[in-house]
Amino acid sequence: MKRFIGFIRKEFYHIFRDRRSLFILFGMPIAQILLFGFAITNEINNVNIAILDHSKDTSTLEIINKISNSKYFSIKQIISREAEIESVFQKGKIKAVLNFEKDFGRNLIKKKSAQIQIITDATDPNTANSITNYINAILQNYLQEKNKSIQLDYQIIPQTRMVYNQELKSVFLFVPGVMTIILMLVSAMMTSISITREKELGTMEILLVSPLKPFQVIIGKVVPYIFLSIINAAVIVLLSIFIFKMPVEGSLILLGAESVLFIITSLALGILISTISDTQQSAMMISLMGLMLPVILLSGFIFPISSMPAPLQVISNIIPAKWFIIIIKGIMLKGVGLAFVWKETLILIGMTVFFIAVSVKKYKIRLD
Amino acid sequence: MKNENVIEVENLTKAFGAFKAVNAISFEVKKGEIFGFLGANGAGKTTAIKMLIGISHPTSGKAKVVDFDVYTQPEAIKRNIGYMSQRFALYDDLTVQENINFFGGIYGLSRKAIRQKSKDSLVELGMHEISSKLVGSLPLGWKQKLSFSVALLHEPKIVFLDEPTGGVDPITRRQFWEMIYKAADQGTTIFVTTHYMDEAEYCDRVSIMVEGKIEALDTPKNLKQQFKVASMNEVFLKLARNIE
């Protein structure tokens, strides 16, 4: 045990004396969560729009007032002809034009249906999409109010996206993803790099010739990263609770336990990577290409899995991060307990056992 | 006492598929001896050493190191040997003292023993004033000498040195060999590989490996007589040429 503590102390010296790994360990989680929280966002604020109102009746006036009273839009221009739309967009300030049809208000009452055209500047497709959704939501809201007083029995079906994002905080959706990426990065990449570093320096050979058993060497290298990853997970959760006021609906203990499980899964992956690579550089490349990209692209963090082509949906199943994101989204946002995520938890445990078994086998082959 | 064998190897073989990297080598090493293990690059030296220090399993043959069998007691072997590899192998980002503490620790030395030993060897190396410097800031020769002291820290019965003086200047090499002699005088057996033929002359006995086999094994003096040449360098060249 004393040997072991000495080993771990040595590992901490390595980490704290290397500015690069310190930055990856502590700078990056904070930078990422702040970036995703403040800068990279699907929310829109004070978007400049123009109005083309062919009807100019009470209904259109009410709708226009409602839009301009929201904090999302500010009406910068009123135009009177279709021909102006093009030039308005070309100036670049205006991101959307609302075009009310002639006799909008009358059609709404008589035909129970009126038309409004939302033209958006799709050079930035995400923003355009959001603008459309927000305007739809405002229209929907207006109709609901109207329906209360006058019996109008038609509906605009709102986009499900608004239902998810009811609080209009995209940071809530990013936190689970960022946490997953950070834990994966710290656990898998940092351990695989630190193990291959010993190989590269030749110290691994010295350690293998020492009375330490190979598994002791590996565990000694991994334990410090378990600690650091747990600290990181805690920092991310605290930042999201206190800076972004994110509610954690479910049990913090379950959240912690699941995080530790995912950390161990990632460490097992890191060990596996280190058994198949001999240099720090190849360990880093494998971690980045083999882990980070799939995590970002296929885990459902940014692109929803349900909208992927079928083969990719199948592939996404073998990515541990996918299951972890499902688990922590469930715990954080929906407040579910273990009863709802036991299947995903079992899958993660299974993957961990598999990775460890393969690494042990590979490790033995190398020794022969 | 001098006739006690600490390494006994009989027909030791390591095959990778059809290729025999080490082909039925046999030799003994006596206690306190400086045994030179020579051979060109790729002759199988490193593979042979790896089997002796318990990190590679032989394909066939017998080998005993410090009375322990390489097949069944690799852990006991590891406790009783020291090893220094051709690549410098201390941690650059740890200080001299931290390196000593770490390696002493993994060999299970008590803190008190480590303190005493490290003080002695640092004074001997003339490094006690820089014990809190990072190893990475030391010149290569100092690192090599420190590395050797670290390998001796747990008082091993045999020290395996795999090209310990690669890339070091002649003066430091000279000092390094003085350290080797001193350790041998105290009863430690030295098993050393080298590329420098002048160093081969310093050994009590040398073996020369060519393509997986030991082609010559004797004292440097006898080998020179046998091949009727004036230096070990020529012995080596003659052997290598004959094979071709």
PDB file of C-alpha atoms in Angstrom, chain B residues 3-244:
ATOM      1  CA  ASN B   3      32.703 -19.728  -7.985  1.00  0.00           C
ATOM      2  CA  GLU B   4      29.097 -19.367  -7.001  1.00  0.00           C
ATOM      3  CA  ASN B   5      26.930 -18.984 -10.115  1.00  0.00           C
ATOM      4  CA  VAL B   6      24.242 -16.303  -9.974  1.00  0.00           C
ATOM      5  CA  ILE B   7      23.025 -16.813 -13.536  1.00  0.00           C
ATOM      6  CA  GLU B   8      22.747 -20.219 -15.182  1.00  0.00           C
ATOM      7  CA  VAL B   9      21.386 -20.410 -18.698  1.00  0.00           C
ATOM      8  CA  GLU B  10      20.947 -23.580 -20.730  1.00  0.00           C
ATOM      9  CA  ASN B  11      19.716 -23.720 -24.326  1.00  0.00           C
ATOM     10  CA  LEU B  12      17.567 -20.645 -23.770  1.00  0.00           C
ATOM     11  CA  THR B  13      15.534 -19.886 -26.890  1.00  0.00           C
ATOM     12  CA  LYS B  14      13.066 -17.230 -27.882  1.00  0.00           C
ATOM     13  CA  ALA B  15      11.266 -17.633 -31.176  1.00  0.00           C
ATOM     14  CA  PHE B  16       8.943 -15.194 -32.891  1.00  0.00           C
ATOM     15  CA  GLY B  17       7.183 -17.508 -35.319  1.00  0.00           C
ATOM     16  CA  ALA B  18       9.882 -19.226 -37.368  1.00  0.00           C
ATOM     17  CA  PHE B  19      12.492 -16.606 -36.496  1.00  0.00           C
ATOM     18  CA  LYS B  20      14.700 -17.455 -33.549  1.00  0.00           C
ATOM     19  CA  ALA B  21      15.794 -14.180 -31.999  1.00  0.00           C
ATOM     20  CA  VAL B  22      17.700 -16.088 -29.347  1.00  0.00           C
ATOM     21  CA  ASN B  23      18.840 -19.517 -30.435  1.00  0.00           C
ATOM     22  CA  ALA B  24      19.751 -22.012 -27.698  1.00  0.00           C
ATOM     23  CA  ILE B  25      22.250 -19.919 -25.748  1.00  0.00           C
ATOM     24  CA  SER B  26      24.040 -21.366 -22.696  1.00  0.00           C
ATOM     25  CA  PHE B  27      26.304 -19.635 -20.196  1.00  0.00           C
ATOM     26  CA  GLU B  28      26.958 -19.027 -16.515  1.00  0.00           C
ATOM     27  CA  VAL B  29      27.764 -15.848 -14.644  1.00  0.00           C
ATOM     28  CA  LYS B  30      29.624 -15.968 -11.338  1.00  0.00           C
ATOM     29  CA  LYS B  31      28.915 -13.867  -8.296  1.00  0.00           C
ATOM     30  CA  GLY B  32      30.710 -10.529  -8.319  1.00  0.00           C
ATOM     31  CA  GLU B  33      31.704 -10.911 -11.929  1.00  0.00           C
ATOM     32  CA  ILE B  34      31.514  -8.180 -14.564  1.00  0.00           C
ATOM     33  CA  PHE B  35      30.010 -10.033 -17.464  1.00  0.00           C
ATOM     34  CA  GLY B  36      30.072  -8.313 -20.852  1.00  0.00           C
ATOM     35  CA  PHE B  37      27.246  -9.298 -23.139  1.00  0.00           C
ATOM     36  CA  LEU B  38      28.209  -8.114 -26.615  1.00  0.00           C
ATOM     37  CA  GLY B  39      26.672  -8.334 -30.027  1.00  0.00           C
ATOM     38  CA  ALA B  40      25.738  -6.198 -33.011  1.00  0.00           C
ATOM     39  CA  ASN B  41      22.367  -4.477 -33.160  1.00  0.00           C
ATOM     40  CA  GLY B  42      19.689  -7.088 -33.725  1.00  0.00           C
ATOM     41  CA  ALA B  43      21.865  -9.959 -32.554  1.00  0.00           C
ATOM     42  CA  GLY B  44      19.325 -10.766 -29.832  1.00  0.00           C
ATOM     43  CA  LYS B  45      20.958  -9.192 -26.779  1.00  0.00           C
ATOM     44  CA  THR B  46      17.945  -7.219 -25.624  1.00  0.00           C
ATOM     45  CA  THR B  47      15.606 -10.178 -26.154  1.00  0.00           C
ATOM     46  CA  ALA B  48      17.915 -12.353 -24.055  1.00  0.00           C
ATOM     47  CA  ILE B  49      18.079  -9.778 -21.263  1.00  0.00           C
ATOM     48  CA  LYS B  50      14.303  -9.406 -21.238  1.00  0.00           C
ATOM     49  CA  MET B  51      13.966 -13.124 -20.585  1.00  0.00           C
ATOM     50  CA  LEU B  52      16.499 -12.979 -17.766  1.00  0.00           C
ATOM     51  CA  ILE B  53      14.829 -10.066 -15.995  1.00  0.00           C
ATOM     52  CA  GLY B  54      11.418 -11.687 -16.126  1.00  0.00           C
ATOM     53  CA  ILE B  55       9.494  -9.483 -18.554  1.00  0.00           C
ATOM     54  CA  SER B  56       9.491 -11.919 -21.465  1.00  0.00           C
ATOM     55  CA  HIS B  57       8.735 -15.629 -21.469  1.00  0.00           C
ATOM     56  CA  PRO B  58      11.304 -17.950 -23.082  1.00  0.00           C
ATOM     57  CA  THR B  59      10.110 -20.320 -25.804  1.00  0.00           C
ATOM     58  CA  SER B  60      12.289 -23.143 -24.510  1.00  0.00           C
ATOM     59  CA  GLY B  61      15.422 -23.867 -22.509  1.00  0.00           C
ATOM     60  CA  LYS B  62      16.305 -23.288 -18.871  1.00  0.00           C
ATOM     61  CA  ALA B  63      17.433 -20.200 -17.019  1.00  0.00           C
ATOM     62  CA  LYS B  64      18.022 -19.448 -13.370  1.00  0.00           C
ATOM     63  CA  VAL B  65      18.710 -15.959 -12.075  1.00  0.00           C
ATOM     64  CA  VAL B  66      19.777 -15.552  -8.418  1.00  0.00           C
ATOM     65  CA  ASP B  67      18.602 -19.136  -7.827  1.00  0.00           C
ATOM     66  CA  PHE B  68      15.129 -18.371  -9.157  1.00  0.00           C
ATOM     67  CA  ASP B  69      13.570 -19.910 -12.228  1.00  0.00           C
ATOM     68  CA  VAL B  70      12.570 -17.471 -14.987  1.00  0.00           C
ATOM     69  CA  TYR B  71       9.422 -19.452 -15.781  1.00  0.00           C
ATOM     70  CA  THR B  72       7.977 -19.814 -12.321  1.00  0.00           C
ATOM     71  CA  GLN B  73       9.545 -17.135 -10.138  1.00  0.00           C
ATOM     72  CA  PRO B  74       9.811 -13.916 -12.153  1.00  0.00           C
ATOM     73  CA  GLU B  75       8.556 -11.889  -9.168  1.00  0.00           C
ATOM     74  CA  ALA B  76      11.360 -13.160  -6.929  1.00  0.00           C
ATOM     75  CA  ILE B  77      13.859 -12.366  -9.673  1.00  0.00           C
ATOM     76  CA  LYS B  78      12.538  -8.811  -9.971  1.00  0.00           C
ATOM     77  CA  ARG B  79      13.028  -8.176  -6.265  1.00  0.00           C
ATOM     78  CA  ASN B  80      16.654  -9.238  -6.453  1.00  0.00           C
ATOM     79  CA  ILE B  81      17.912  -7.494  -9.538  1.00  0.00           C
ATOM     80  CA  GLY B  82      18.508  -3.960 -10.645  1.00  0.00           C
ATOM     81  CA  TYR B  83      18.014  -2.785 -14.193  1.00  0.00           C
ATOM     82  CA  MET B  84      19.123   0.211 -16.193  1.00  0.00           C
ATOM     83  CA  SER B  85      18.047   0.412 -19.797  1.00  0.00           C
ATOM     84  CA  GLN B  86      19.684   1.873 -22.855  1.00  0.00           C
ATOM     85  CA  ARG B  87      17.206   4.685 -22.841  1.00  0.00           C
ATOM     86  CA  PHE B  88      17.724   6.976 -19.925  1.00  0.00           C
ATOM     87  CA  ALA B  89      14.944   6.126 -17.516  1.00  0.00           C
ATOM     88  CA  LEU B  90      14.410   8.503 -14.646  1.00  0.00           C
ATOM     89  CA  TYR B  91      11.612  11.047 -14.590  1.00  0.00           C
ATOM     90  CA  ASP B  92      12.704  14.405 -15.982  1.00  0.00           C
ATOM     91  CA  ASP B  93       9.938  16.308 -14.251  1.00  0.00           C
ATOM     92  CA  LEU B  94      10.805  14.973 -10.811  1.00  0.00           C
ATOM     93  CA  THR B  95      13.715  16.229  -8.734  1.00  0.00           C
ATOM     94  CA  VAL B  96      16.741  14.083  -7.992  1.00  0.00           C
ATOM     95  CA  GLN B  97      15.439  13.379  -4.498  1.00  0.00           C
ATOM     96  CA  GLU B  98      11.891  12.620  -5.688  1.00  0.00           C
ATOM     97  CA  ASN B  99      13.210  10.120  -8.210  1.00  0.00           C
ATOM     98  CA  ILE B 100      15.193   8.359  -5.514  1.00  0.00           C
ATOM     99  CA  ASN B 101      12.219   8.351  -3.149  1.00  0.00           C
ATOM    100  CA  PHE B 102       9.943   6.976  -5.842  1.00  0.00           C
ATOM    101  CA  PHE B 103      12.173   4.143  -7.008  1.00  0.00           C
ATOM    102  CA  GLY B 104      13.184   3.284  -3.441  1.00  0.00           C
ATOM    103  CA  GLY B 105       9.508   3.215  -2.598  1.00  0.00           C
ATOM    104  CA  ILE B 106       8.442   0.825  -5.326  1.00  0.00           C
ATOM    105  CA  TYR B 107      11.137  -1.598  -4.167  1.00  0.00           C
ATOM    106  CA  GLY B 108       9.574  -1.452  -0.749  1.00  0.00           C
ATOM    107  CA  LEU B 109      12.417   0.313   1.085  1.00  0.00           C
ATOM    108  CA  SER B 110      11.435   2.069   4.289  1.00  0.00           C
ATOM    109  CA  ARG B 111      11.500   5.838   4.379  1.00  0.00           C
ATOM    110  CA  LYS B 112      14.404   5.760   6.790  1.00  0.00           C
ATOM    111  CA  ALA B 113      16.418   3.421   4.587  1.00  0.00           C
ATOM    112  CA  ILE B 114      15.726   5.597   1.552  1.00  0.00           C
ATOM    113  CA  ARG B 115      16.867   8.711   3.383  1.00  0.00           C
ATOM    114  CA  GLN B 116      20.099   7.085   4.505  1.00  0.00           C
ATOM    115  CA  LYS B 117      20.853   5.459   1.148  1.00  0.00           C
ATOM    116  CA  SER B 118      20.054   8.504  -0.921  1.00  0.00           C
ATOM    117  CA  LYS B 119      22.243  10.663   1.288  1.00  0.00           C
ATOM    118  CA  ASP B 120      25.156   8.266   0.874  1.00  0.00           C
ATOM    119  CA  SER B 121      24.866   7.891  -2.850  1.00  0.00           C
ATOM    120  CA  LEU B 122      24.251  11.592  -3.491  1.00  0.00           C
ATOM    121  CA  VAL B 123      27.352  12.491  -1.523  1.00  0.00           C
ATOM    122  CA  GLU B 124      29.290   9.883  -3.442  1.00  0.00           C
ATOM    123  CA  LEU B 125      28.045  11.265  -6.757  1.00  0.00           C
ATOM    124  CA  GLY B 126      28.714  14.812  -5.618  1.00  0.00           C
ATOM    125  CA  MET B 127      25.059  15.624  -6.215  1.00  0.00           C
ATOM    126  CA  HIS B 128      23.864  16.282  -2.672  1.00  0.00           C
ATOM    127  CA  GLU B 129      23.679  20.010  -3.299  1.00  0.00           C
ATOM    128  CA  ILE B 130      21.430  19.653  -6.299  1.00  0.00           C
ATOM    129  CA  SER B 131      19.071  17.051  -4.885  1.00  0.00           C
ATOM    130  CA  SER B 132      16.141  19.419  -5.270  1.00  0.00           C
ATOM    131  CA  LYS B 133      16.846  20.136  -8.931  1.00  0.00           C
ATOM    132  CA  LEU B 134      14.692  18.628 -11.651  1.00  0.00           C
ATOM    133  CA  VAL B 135      16.443  15.685 -13.279  1.00  0.00           C
ATOM    134  CA  GLY B 136      15.574  17.133 -16.678  1.00  0.00           C
ATOM    135  CA  SER B 137      17.979  20.012 -16.056  1.00  0.00           C
ATOM    136  CA  LEU B 138      21.022  17.770 -15.467  1.00  0.00           C
ATOM    137  CA  PRO B 139      23.588  16.856 -18.122  1.00  0.00           C
ATOM    138  CA  LEU B 140      23.230  13.381 -19.624  1.00  0.00           C
ATOM    139  CA  GLY B 141      26.316  11.970 -17.931  1.00  0.00           C
ATOM    140  CA  TRP B 142      25.017  12.934 -14.487  1.00  0.00           C
ATOM    141  CA  LYS B 143      21.666  11.409 -15.273  1.00  0.00           C
ATOM    142  CA  GLN B 144      23.304   8.134 -16.248  1.00  0.00           C
ATOM    143  CA  LYS B 145      25.312   7.996 -13.058  1.00  0.00           C
ATOM    144  CA  LEU B 146      22.247   8.853 -10.995  1.00  0.00           C
ATOM    145  CA  SER B 147      20.282   6.215 -12.863  1.00  0.00           C
ATOM    146  CA  PHE B 148      22.912   3.617 -11.967  1.00  0.00           C
ATOM    147  CA  SER B 149      22.790   4.599  -8.297  1.00  0.00           C
ATOM    148  CA  VAL B 150      19.022   4.298  -8.378  1.00  0.00           C
ATOM    149  CA  ALA B 151      19.321   0.813  -9.870  1.00  0.00           C
ATOM    150  CA  LEU B 152      21.597  -0.119  -6.941  1.00  0.00           C
ATOM    151  CA  LEU B 153      19.389   1.440  -4.283  1.00  0.00           C
ATOM    152  CA  HIS B 154      17.725  -1.767  -3.110  1.00  0.00           C
ATOM    153  CA  GLU B 155      21.061  -3.630  -3.026  1.00  0.00           C
ATOM    154  CA  PRO B 156      20.290  -6.060  -5.817  1.00  0.00           C
ATOM    155  CA  LYS B 157      22.395  -9.196  -6.270  1.00  0.00           C
ATOM    156  CA  ILE B 158      22.710  -8.597 -10.013  1.00  0.00           C
ATOM    157  CA  VAL B 159      22.504  -5.379 -11.997  1.00  0.00           C
ATOM    158  CA  PHE B 160      21.583  -5.567 -15.650  1.00  0.00           C
ATOM    159  CA  LEU B 161      22.932  -2.635 -17.623  1.00  0.00           C
ATOM    160  CA  ASP B 162      21.667  -2.375 -21.177  1.00  0.00           C
ATOM    161  CA  GLU B 163      24.083  -0.071 -23.022  1.00  0.00           C
ATOM    162  CA  PRO B 164      24.449   2.224 -20.032  1.00  0.00           C
ATOM    163  CA  THR B 165      27.029   4.532 -21.561  1.00  0.00           C
ATOM    164  CA  GLY B 166      25.417   5.279 -24.913  1.00  0.00           C
ATOM    165  CA  GLY B 167      26.005   8.891 -25.953  1.00  0.00           C
ATOM    166  CA  VAL B 168      28.172   9.771 -22.966  1.00  0.00           C
ATOM    167  CA  ASP B 169      31.564  11.519 -23.161  1.00  0.00           C
ATOM    168  CA  PRO B 170      34.776   9.508 -22.486  1.00  0.00           C
ATOM    169  CA  ILE B 171      35.461  11.077 -19.092  1.00  0.00           C
ATOM    170  CA  THR B 172      32.000  10.307 -17.794  1.00  0.00           C
ATOM    171  CA  ARG B 173      32.277   6.801 -19.242  1.00  0.00           C
ATOM    172  CA  ARG B 174      35.485   6.356 -17.292  1.00  0.00           C
ATOM    173  CA  GLN B 175      33.756   7.528 -14.076  1.00  0.00           C
ATOM    174  CA  PHE B 176      30.833   5.281 -14.816  1.00  0.00           C
ATOM    175  CA  TRP B 177      33.088   2.260 -15.082  1.00  0.00           C
ATOM    176  CA  GLU B 178      34.699   3.188 -11.778  1.00  0.00           C
ATOM    177  CA  MET B 179      31.244   2.990 -10.251  1.00  0.00           C
ATOM    178  CA  ILE B 180      30.734  -0.396 -11.869  1.00  0.00           C
ATOM    179  CA  TYR B 181      34.018  -1.700 -10.448  1.00  0.00           C
ATOM    180  CA  LYS B 182      33.110  -0.436  -7.010  1.00  0.00           C
ATOM    181  CA  ALA B 183      29.743  -2.173  -7.095  1.00  0.00           C
ATOM    182  CA  ALA B 184      31.381  -5.389  -8.290  1.00  0.00           C
ATOM    183  CA  ASP B 185      33.935  -5.195  -5.497  1.00  0.00           C
ATOM    184  CA  GLN B 186      31.077  -5.070  -3.022  1.00  0.00           C
ATOM    185  CA  GLY B 187      29.795  -8.356  -4.423  1.00  0.00           C
ATOM    186  CA  THR B 188      27.192  -7.137  -6.904  1.00  0.00           C
ATOM    187  CA  THR B 189      27.243  -9.035 -10.163  1.00  0.00           C
ATOM    188  CA  ILE B 190      27.267  -6.802 -13.231  1.00  0.00           C
ATOM    189  CA  PHE B 191      25.681  -7.947 -16.469  1.00  0.00           C
ATOM    190  CA  VAL B 192      26.428  -5.300 -19.064  1.00  0.00           C
ATOM    191  CA  THR B 193      25.848  -4.853 -22.776  1.00  0.00           C
ATOM    192  CA  THR B 194      27.842  -2.316 -24.699  1.00  0.00           C
ATOM    193  CA  HIS B 195      28.806  -1.136 -28.146  1.00  0.00           C
ATOM    194  CA  TYR B 196      32.140   0.210 -27.063  1.00  0.00           C
ATOM    195  CA  MET B 197      34.860  -2.398 -27.518  1.00  0.00           C
ATOM    196  CA  ASP B 198      37.235  -0.613 -25.165  1.00  0.00           C
ATOM    197  CA  GLU B 199      34.607  -1.187 -22.480  1.00  0.00           C
ATOM    198  CA  ALA B 200      34.596  -4.877 -23.359  1.00  0.00           C
ATOM    199  CA  GLU B 201      38.219  -4.937 -22.239  1.00  0.00           C
ATOM    200  CA  TYR B 202      37.132  -3.839 -18.747  1.00  0.00           C
ATOM    201  CA  CYS B 203      34.928  -6.913 -18.281  1.00  0.00           C
ATOM    202  CA  ASP B 204      36.011 -10.068 -16.478  1.00  0.00           C
ATOM    203  CA  ARG B 205      34.498 -12.215 -19.196  1.00  0.00           C
ATOM    204  CA  VAL B 206      32.624 -11.395 -22.358  1.00  0.00           C
ATOM    205  CA  SER B 207      30.251 -13.289 -24.584  1.00  0.00           C
ATOM    206  CA  ILE B 208      29.684 -12.277 -28.171  1.00  0.00           C
ATOM    207  CA  MET B 209      26.315 -12.914 -29.722  1.00  0.00           C
ATOM    208  CA  VAL B 210      25.878 -13.176 -33.476  1.00  0.00           C
ATOM    209  CA  GLU B 211      22.484 -13.808 -35.020  1.00  0.00           C
ATOM    210  CA  GLY B 212      20.911 -15.251 -31.897  1.00  0.00           C
ATOM    211  CA  LYS B 213      23.816 -17.507 -30.910  1.00  0.00           C
ATOM    212  CA  ILE B 214      26.737 -17.054 -28.561  1.00  0.00           C
ATOM    213  CA  GLU B 215      29.760 -17.455 -30.817  1.00  0.00           C
ATOM    214  CA  ALA B 216      32.486 -16.737 -28.276  1.00  0.00           C
ATOM    215  CA  LEU B 217      32.704 -16.644 -24.487  1.00  0.00           C
ATOM    216  CA  ASP B 218      35.889 -16.111 -22.493  1.00  0.00           C
ATOM    217  CA  THR B 219      38.056 -13.502 -20.813  1.00  0.00           C
ATOM    218  CA  PRO B 220      39.039 -10.665 -23.138  1.00  0.00           C
ATOM    219  CA  LYS B 221      42.655 -11.828 -22.938  1.00  0.00           C
ATOM    220  CA  ASN B 222      41.885 -15.402 -23.990  1.00  0.00           C
ATOM    221  CA  LEU B 223      39.618 -14.256 -26.793  1.00  0.00           C
ATOM    222  CA  LYS B 224      42.350 -12.073 -28.251  1.00  0.00           C
ATOM    223  CA  GLN B 225      44.764 -14.978 -28.131  1.00  0.00           C
ATOM    224  CA  GLN B 226      42.259 -17.349 -29.656  1.00  0.00           C
ATOM    225  CA  PHE B 227      41.613 -15.038 -32.606  1.00  0.00           C
ATOM    226  CA  LYS B 228      45.253 -13.899 -32.738  1.00  0.00           C
ATOM    227  CA  VAL B 229      44.440 -10.193 -32.667  1.00  0.00           C
ATOM    228  CA  ALA B 230      45.440  -7.242 -30.517  1.00  0.00           C
ATOM    229  CA  SER B 231      42.073  -5.794 -29.481  1.00  0.00           C
ATOM    230  CA  MET B 232      38.504  -6.789 -28.713  1.00  0.00           C
ATOM    231  CA  ASN B 233      37.413  -4.645 -31.598  1.00  0.00           C
ATOM    232  CA  GLU B 234      39.165  -7.006 -34.009  1.00  0.00           C
ATOM    233  CA  VAL B 235      37.752 -10.060 -32.247  1.00  0.00           C
ATOM    234  CA  PHE B 236      34.318  -8.638 -32.760  1.00  0.00           C
ATOM    235  CA  LEU B 237      34.867  -7.781 -36.416  1.00  0.00           C
ATOM    236  CA  LYS B 238      36.387 -11.189 -37.163  1.00  0.00           C
ATOM    237  CA  LEU B 239      33.426 -12.985 -35.670  1.00  0.00           C
ATOM    238  CA  ALA B 240      30.882 -10.867 -37.446  1.00  0.00           C
ATOM    239  CA  ARG B 241      32.715 -11.304 -40.778  1.00  0.00           C
ATOM    240  CA  ASN B 242      32.996 -15.078 -40.456  1.00  0.00           C
ATOM    241  CA  ILE B 243      29.271 -15.370 -40.122  1.00  0.00           C
ATOM    242  CA  GLU B 244      28.684 -13.352 -43.252  1.00  0.00           C
TER     243      GLU B 244
END
